[in-house]
PDB file of C-alpha atoms and ligand atoms in Angstrom:
ATOM      1  CA  MET A 135     169.543  41.508 167.235  1.00 89.00           C
ATOM      2  CA  LYS A 136     168.712  39.347 164.569  1.00 95.00           C
ATOM      3  CA  THR A 137     166.592  35.855 165.469  1.00 97.00           C
ATOM      4  CA  ILE A 138     167.347  33.070 163.164  1.00 98.00           C
ATOM      5  CA  GLY A 139     165.454  29.565 163.504  1.00 98.00           C
ATOM      6  CA  VAL A 140     167.349  26.052 162.074  1.00 98.00           C
ATOM      7  CA  LEU A 141     164.311  23.947 161.331  1.00 98.00           C
ATOM      8  CA  ALA A 142     164.627  20.887 163.557  1.00 98.00           C
ATOM      9  CA  LEU A 143     163.008  17.674 161.924  1.00 97.00           C
ATOM     10  CA  GLN A 144     165.565  15.796 161.282  1.00 95.00           C
ATOM     11  CA  GLY A 145     169.744  16.669 159.930  1.00 93.00           C
ATOM     12  CA  ALA A 146     172.545  18.918 161.057  1.00 92.00           C
ATOM     13  CA  VAL A 147     170.633  20.940 163.243  1.00 96.00           C
ATOM     14  CA  ASN A 148     172.894  21.619 166.151  1.00 96.00           C
ATOM     15  CA  GLU A 149     175.853  22.455 164.265  1.00 96.00           C
ATOM     16  CA  HIS A 150     174.084  25.264 162.636  1.00 97.00           C
ATOM     17  CA  MET A 151     172.713  26.613 166.290  1.00 97.00           C
ATOM     18  CA  VAL A 152     176.277  26.333 167.660  1.00 96.00           C
ATOM     19  CA  GLN A 153     177.710  28.527 164.449  1.00 96.00           C
ATOM     20  CA  LEU A 154     174.657  30.867 165.215  1.00 97.00           C
ATOM     21  CA  LYS A 155     175.379  31.206 168.674  1.00 96.00           C
ATOM     22  CA  ARG A 156     179.411  31.421 168.300  1.00 96.00           C
ATOM     23  CA  LEU A 157     178.030  35.022 166.359  1.00 96.00           C
ATOM     24  CA  HIS A 158     175.856  36.268 169.158  1.00 94.00           C
ATOM     25  CA  ILE A 159     172.661  35.162 167.241  1.00 96.00           C
ATOM     26  CA  ASN A 160     169.467  34.829 168.744  1.00 96.00           C
ATOM     27  CA  VAL A 161     168.706  31.202 167.903  1.00 98.00           C
ATOM     28  CA  VAL A 162     165.463  29.444 167.848  1.00 98.00           C
ATOM     29  CA  ASN A 163     164.963  25.852 167.111  1.00 98.00           C
ATOM     30  CA  VAL A 164     161.706  25.292 164.974  1.00 98.00           C
ATOM     31  CA  LYS A 165     159.766  22.290 165.535  1.00 98.00           C
ATOM     32  CA  LYS A 166     156.251  24.161 164.892  1.00 98.00           C
ATOM     33  CA  PRO A 167     155.323  26.417 162.246  1.00 98.00           C
ATOM     34  CA  LYS A 168     153.865  28.708 164.595  1.00 98.00           C
ATOM     35  CA  GLN A 169     157.887  29.167 165.538  1.00 98.00           C
ATOM     36  CA  LEU A 170     158.713  30.693 162.178  1.00 98.00           C
ATOM     37  CA  GLU A 171     156.153  34.326 162.743  1.00 97.00           C
ATOM     38  CA  GLN A 172     158.787  35.304 165.040  1.00 96.00           C
ATOM     39  CA  LEU A 173     162.037  35.060 162.540  1.00 98.00           C
ATOM     40  CA  ASP A 174     164.486  37.126 160.489  1.00 98.00           C
ATOM     41  CA  GLY A 175     165.595  34.181 159.024  1.00 98.00           C
ATOM     42  CA  LEU A 176     165.502  30.358 159.113  1.00 98.00           C
ATOM     43  CA  ILE A 177     168.239  27.670 158.100  1.00 98.00           C
ATOM     44  CA  ILE A 178     167.255  24.197 156.447  1.00 98.00           C
ATOM     45  CA  PRO A 179     169.640  21.930 157.438  1.00 98.00           C
ATOM     46  CA  GLY A 180     171.410  18.989 155.481  1.00 96.00           C
ATOM     47  CA  GLY A 181     170.127  15.646 156.462  1.00 95.00           C
ATOM     48  CA  GLU A 182     168.165  13.468 154.439  1.00 94.00           C
ATOM     49  CA  SER A 183     166.003  15.431 152.220  1.00 94.00           C
ATOM     50  CA  THR A 184     163.275  12.864 151.885  1.00 92.00           C
ATOM     51  CA  ALA A 185     162.976  12.302 155.240  1.00 94.00           C
ATOM     52  CA  ILE A 186     162.742  16.086 156.192  1.00 96.00           C
ATOM     53  CA  SER A 187     160.274  16.275 153.008  1.00 95.00           C
ATOM     54  CA  ARG A 188     157.870  14.066 154.431  1.00 95.00           C
ATOM     55  CA  LEU A 189     158.111  15.618 158.034  1.00 97.00           C
ATOM     56  CA  LEU A 190     157.583  19.109 156.414  1.00 97.00           C
ATOM     57  CA  ILE A 191     154.078  17.946 154.720  1.00 96.00           C
ATOM     58  CA  GLU A 192     153.509  15.761 158.205  1.00 97.00           C
ATOM     59  CA  ASN A 193     153.987  19.001 160.307  1.00 98.00           C
ATOM     60  CA  HIS A 194     152.504  21.639 158.064  1.00 98.00           C
ATOM     61  CA  PHE A 195     155.562  23.797 157.032  1.00 98.00           C
ATOM     62  CA  ILE A 196     155.507  23.858 153.435  1.00 97.00           C
ATOM     63  CA  GLU A 197     152.960  27.057 153.022  1.00 97.00           C
ATOM     64  CA  PRO A 198     154.131  28.948 156.186  1.00 98.00           C
ATOM     65  CA  ILE A 199     157.960  28.905 154.735  1.00 98.00           C
ATOM     66  CA  LYS A 200     156.872  30.002 151.332  1.00 98.00           C
ATOM     67  CA  LYS A 201     155.419  32.653 153.387  1.00 98.00           C
ATOM     68  CA  LEU A 202     158.642  33.464 155.247  1.00 98.00           C
ATOM     69  CA  ALA A 203     160.543  33.570 151.848  1.00 98.00           C
ATOM     70  CA  ILE A 204     158.190  35.726 150.081  1.00 98.00           C
ATOM     71  CA  ASP A 205     157.970  37.849 153.058  1.00 97.00           C
ATOM     72  CA  GLY A 206     161.837  38.595 152.420  1.00 97.00           C
ATOM     73  CA  LYS A 207     163.224  36.964 155.180  1.00 98.00           C
ATOM     74  CA  GLY A 208     166.471  34.937 154.607  1.00 98.00           C
ATOM     75  CA  VAL A 209     166.598  31.403 154.207  1.00 98.00           C
ATOM     76  CA  LEU A 210     169.988  28.960 153.683  1.00 98.00           C
ATOM     77  CA  GLY A 211     169.305  25.358 152.914  1.00 98.00           C
ATOM     78  CA  THR A 212     172.761  23.468 153.014  1.00 98.00           C
ATOM     79  CA  CYS A 213     172.693  19.993 151.348  1.00 97.00           C
ATOM     80  CA  ALA A 214     169.428  18.334 151.723  1.00 96.00           C
ATOM     81  CA  GLY A 215     168.189  22.002 152.180  1.00 98.00           C
ATOM     82  CA  LEU A 216     169.393  22.851 149.225  1.00 98.00           C
ATOM     83  CA  VAL A 217     167.350  19.847 147.352  1.00 97.00           C
ATOM     84  CA  LEU A 218     164.175  21.121 149.111  1.00 97.00           C
ATOM     85  CA  CYS A 219     164.604  24.922 148.361  1.00 98.00           C
ATOM     86  CA  ALA A 220     164.630  23.742 144.843  1.00 98.00           C
ATOM     87  CA  LYS A 221     162.003  23.943 141.955  1.00 96.00           C
ATOM     88  CA  LYS A 222     162.615  20.491 141.140  1.00 93.00           C
ATOM     89  CA  THR A 223     164.999  17.740 141.424  1.00 91.00           C
ATOM     90  CA  THR A 224     166.111  14.924 139.193  1.00 85.00           C
ATOM     91  CA  LYS A 225     167.897  11.492 140.627  1.00 65.00           C
ATOM     92  CA  PRO A 226     167.436   9.111 142.095  1.00 59.00           C
ATOM     93  CA  ASN A 227     164.609   8.224 139.550  1.00 55.00           C
ATOM     94  CA  ASN A 228     164.860  10.823 137.254  1.00 53.00           C
ATOM     95  CA  ALA A 229     161.529  12.585 138.443  1.00 53.00           C
ATOM     96  CA  ASP A 230     162.227  12.544 141.938  1.00 59.00           C
ATOM     97  CA  LYS A 231     159.023  11.299 143.676  1.00 64.00           C
ATOM     98  CA  GLN A 232     160.023  11.150 147.387  1.00 77.00           C
ATOM     99  CA  THR A 233     160.581  14.955 147.879  1.00 86.00           C
ATOM    100  CA  VAL A 234     158.156  17.703 147.305  1.00 87.00           C
ATOM    101  CA  PRO A 235     160.372  21.117 146.758  1.00 90.00           C
ATOM    102  CA  LEU A 236     159.528  24.278 148.204  1.00 97.00           C
ATOM    103  CA  ASP A 237     160.428  26.124 145.053  1.00 97.00           C
ATOM    104  CA  LEU A 238     161.817  29.040 146.662  1.00 98.00           C
ATOM    105  CA  ILE A 239     164.580  29.541 144.417  1.00 98.00           C
ATOM    106  CA  ASP A 240     164.691  29.077 140.582  1.00 98.00           C
ATOM    107  CA  ILE A 241     167.209  26.089 140.593  1.00 98.00           C
ATOM    108  CA  ILE A 242     166.905  22.198 139.246  1.00 97.00           C
ATOM    109  CA  VAL A 243     168.769  20.212 141.600  1.00 96.00           C
ATOM    110  CA  GLU A 244     170.775  16.373 140.848  1.00 94.00           C
ATOM    111  CA  ARG A 245     170.800  14.732 144.147  1.00 92.00           C
ATOM    112  CA  ASN A 246     174.097  12.713 145.086  1.00 90.00           C
ATOM    113  CA  ALA A 247     175.697  14.116 142.352  1.00 92.00           C
ATOM    114  CA  PHE A 248     179.367  13.234 143.248  1.00 90.00           C
ATOM    115  CA  GLY A 249     178.813   9.294 142.701  1.00 79.00           C
ATOM    116  CA  ARG A 250     180.340   7.206 145.115  1.00 70.00           C
ATOM    117  CA  GLN A 251     183.753   7.584 144.629  1.00 67.00           C
ATOM    118  CA  LYS A 252     183.366  10.969 145.856  1.00 76.00           C
ATOM    119  CA  GLU A 253     180.640  10.414 148.297  1.00 84.00           C
ATOM    120  CA  SER A 254     182.347  12.627 150.788  1.00 93.00           C
ATOM    121  CA  PHE A 255     185.200  15.148 150.460  1.00 95.00           C
ATOM    122  CA  GLU A 256     186.652  18.007 151.583  1.00 96.00           C
ATOM    123  CA  THR A 257     188.147  21.397 149.262  1.00 97.00           C
ATOM    124  CA  LYS A 258     188.357  25.171 149.566  1.00 98.00           C
ATOM    125  CA  LEU A 259     185.998  27.256 147.343  1.00 98.00           C
ATOM    126  CA  ASP A 260     186.332  30.759 146.061  1.00 98.00           C
ATOM    127  CA  ILE A 261     183.322  32.214 146.732  1.00 98.00           C
ATOM    128  CA  ILE A 262     181.783  35.317 144.832  1.00 98.00           C
ATOM    129  CA  HIS A 263     181.262  38.436 147.677  1.00 98.00           C
ATOM    130  CA  ILE A 264     182.215  36.031 150.326  1.00 98.00           C
ATOM    131  CA  GLY A 265     186.105  35.147 149.991  1.00 98.00           C
ATOM    132  CA  GLN A 266     188.770  32.746 148.813  1.00 98.00           C
ATOM    133  CA  SER A 267     189.712  29.383 150.131  1.00 98.00           C
ATOM    134  CA  VAL A 268     186.451  28.934 152.014  1.00 98.00           C
ATOM    135  CA  PRO A 269     186.617  25.797 153.500  1.00 98.00           C
ATOM    136  CA  ALA A 270     183.674  23.112 152.097  1.00 97.00           C
ATOM    137  CA  LEU A 271     182.658  20.020 153.076  1.00 97.00           C
ATOM    138  CA  PHE A 272     180.785  17.801 150.726  1.00 97.00           C
ATOM    139  CA  ILE A 273     178.617  14.466 151.945  1.00 96.00           C
ATOM    140  CA  ARG A 274     176.424  12.803 149.589  1.00 94.00           C
ATOM    141  CA  ALA A 275     175.801  16.438 148.466  1.00 96.00           C
ATOM    142  CA  PRO A 276     173.655  17.473 145.374  1.00 95.00           C
ATOM    143  CA  SER A 277     174.514  19.823 142.725  1.00 96.00           C
ATOM    144  CA  ILE A 278     172.591  22.458 140.942  1.00 98.00           C
ATOM    145  CA  THR A 279     172.223  21.987 136.952  1.00 97.00           C
ATOM    146  CA  TYR A 280     169.851  24.082 136.019  1.00 97.00           C
ATOM    147  CA  THR A 281     169.452  28.054 137.137  1.00 98.00           C
ATOM    148  CA  GLY A 282     167.129  30.600 136.455  1.00 98.00           C
ATOM    149  CA  ALA A 283     167.779  34.122 134.990  1.00 98.00           C
ATOM    150  CA  ASN A 284     166.986  35.714 138.644  1.00 98.00           C
ATOM    151  CA  VAL A 285     169.507  33.113 140.283  1.00 98.00           C
ATOM    152  CA  GLU A 286     173.370  34.107 141.049  1.00 98.00           C
ATOM    153  CA  VAL A 287     176.004  31.110 140.995  1.00 98.00           C
ATOM    154  CA  LEU A 288     178.181  31.928 144.040  1.00 98.00           C
ATOM    155  CA  ALA A 289     180.934  28.915 143.566  1.00 98.00           C
ATOM    156  CA  LYS A 290     181.604  25.777 141.644  1.00 98.00           C
ATOM    157  CA  VAL A 291     183.431  22.598 141.994  1.00 96.00           C
ATOM    158  CA  ASP A 292     185.196  21.310 138.891  1.00 91.00           C
ATOM    159  CA  ASN A 293     181.933  22.475 136.629  1.00 92.00           C
ATOM    160  CA  CYS A 294     179.268  21.606 139.139  1.00 96.00           C
ATOM    161  CA  ILE A 295     177.729  24.444 140.684  1.00 98.00           C
ATOM    162  CA  VAL A 296     177.514  24.400 144.575  1.00 98.00           C
ATOM    163  CA  MET A 297     176.355  27.589 145.605  1.00 98.00           C
ATOM    164  CA  ALA A 298     173.664  29.609 144.683  1.00 98.00           C
ATOM    165  CA  GLN A 299     171.955  33.001 145.889  1.00 98.00           C
ATOM    166  CA  GLN A 300     168.195  34.274 144.694  1.00 98.00           C
ATOM    167  CA  GLN A 301     167.714  37.551 146.469  1.00 98.00           C
ATOM    168  CA  ASN A 302     167.293  36.455 150.004  1.00 98.00           C
ATOM    169  CA  ILE A 303     167.548  33.016 149.605  1.00 98.00           C
ATOM    170  CA  LEU A 304     170.907  31.260 149.454  1.00 98.00           C
ATOM    171  CA  VAL A 305     172.023  27.370 148.881  1.00 98.00           C
ATOM    172  CA  THR A 306     174.902  25.683 149.390  1.00 98.00           C
ATOM    173  CA  ALA A 307     175.637  21.977 148.867  1.00 98.00           C
ATOM    174  CA  PHE A 308     177.990  21.687 150.973  1.00 98.00           C
ATOM    175  CA  HIS A 309     178.402  22.170 155.123  1.00 97.00           C
ATOM    176  CA  PRO A 310     179.304  25.493 156.094  1.00 97.00           C
ATOM    177  CA  GLU A 311     178.055  24.584 159.915  1.00 96.00           C
ATOM    178  CA  LEU A 312     180.827  21.965 159.776  1.00 96.00           C
ATOM    179  CA  THR A 313     183.816  23.802 159.799  1.00 96.00           C
ATOM    180  CA  ASN A 314     185.387  26.782 161.980  1.00 96.00           C
ATOM    181  CA  ASP A 315     184.887  29.349 159.144  1.00 97.00           C
ATOM    182  CA  LEU A 316     181.952  31.693 159.691  1.00 98.00           C
ATOM    183  CA  ARG A 317     182.477  33.894 156.535  1.00 98.00           C
ATOM    184  CA  VAL A 318     178.981  31.906 154.835  1.00 98.00           C
ATOM    185  CA  MET A 319     177.051  31.992 157.879  1.00 98.00           C
ATOM    186  CA  ARG A 320     177.971  35.869 158.397  1.00 98.00           C
ATOM    187  CA  TYR A 321     177.187  36.205 154.340  1.00 98.00           C
ATOM    188  CA  PHE A 322     173.729  34.867 155.359  1.00 98.00           C
ATOM    189  CA  LEU A 323     173.033  37.134 158.274  1.00 98.00           C
ATOM    190  CA  ASP A 324     173.528  39.983 156.131  1.00 97.00           C
ATOM    191  CA  LEU A 325     170.703  38.849 154.177  1.00 98.00           C
ATOM    192  CA  CYS A 326     168.502  38.274 156.458  1.00 97.00           C
ATOM    193  CA  PRO A 327     166.385  42.148 157.266  1.00 91.00           C
ATOM    194  CA  SER A 328     166.177  42.815 160.718  1.00 81.00           C
ATOM    195  CA  ASN A 329     162.952  44.174 162.694  1.00 65.00           C
TER     196      ASN A 329
HETATM  197  N1  LIG B 505     171.823  12.897 149.797  1.00 85.04           N
HETATM  198  C1  LIG B 505     171.246  13.792 150.709  1.00 85.04           C
HETATM  199  C2  LIG B 505     169.665  13.892 150.236  1.00 85.04           C
HETATM  200  O1  LIG B 505     169.365  14.144 149.102  1.00 85.04           O
HETATM  201  C3  LIG B 505     171.788  14.736 151.610  1.00 85.04           C
HETATM  202  C4  LIG B 505     173.150  14.724 152.032  1.00 85.04           C
HETATM  203  C5  LIG B 505     172.897  15.579 152.915  1.00 85.04           C
HETATM  204  O2  LIG B 505     172.513  16.625 153.474  1.00 85.04           O
HETATM  205  N2  LIG B 505     174.443  15.655 153.712  1.00 85.04           N
HETATM  206  O3  LIG B 505     168.862  14.095 150.700  1.00 85.04           O
END
């Protein structure tokens, strides 16, 4: 059975754990870097990327998470988690000094990209490799403004890239954990090698 951790420093931790349990996965509530060693995959949840970034540094998570990714374990970053997985973010204040990116995937991200009018919205996405009409909830969501050559774009809203993958690293601007549709989570689990 696969063991998946949910980074539990801040944000939508419990919702991811509930989805994983529905899929009969061993779930770890990750509060210390040492817990990463037993995992086949890690989820970095949505929340406030500046707060999570600060807590990642304070709790010495940066290098152990980079190692987990280099070792080929699966990583899913949702919303603020996507922001943290990027190599660089823009906005607010252009060069974003409030988040220290983990640089796990070759993308550049614009935070809060959908503006005030559209701060939160729900839509259905056609996602490459996953399927059609996948319900997707966006809450002050980022968008991906650049993807490197090794990154596959999996979904867009209008012209904005909202889901992408680079091998074992998967990122979504929306919150798959806030719907009853388990397809995104199942796809992520397939990216996590089992021991
Ligand atoms: N706007 C938040 C940020 O940049 C992300 C919001 C979310 O995770 N729902 O950090």
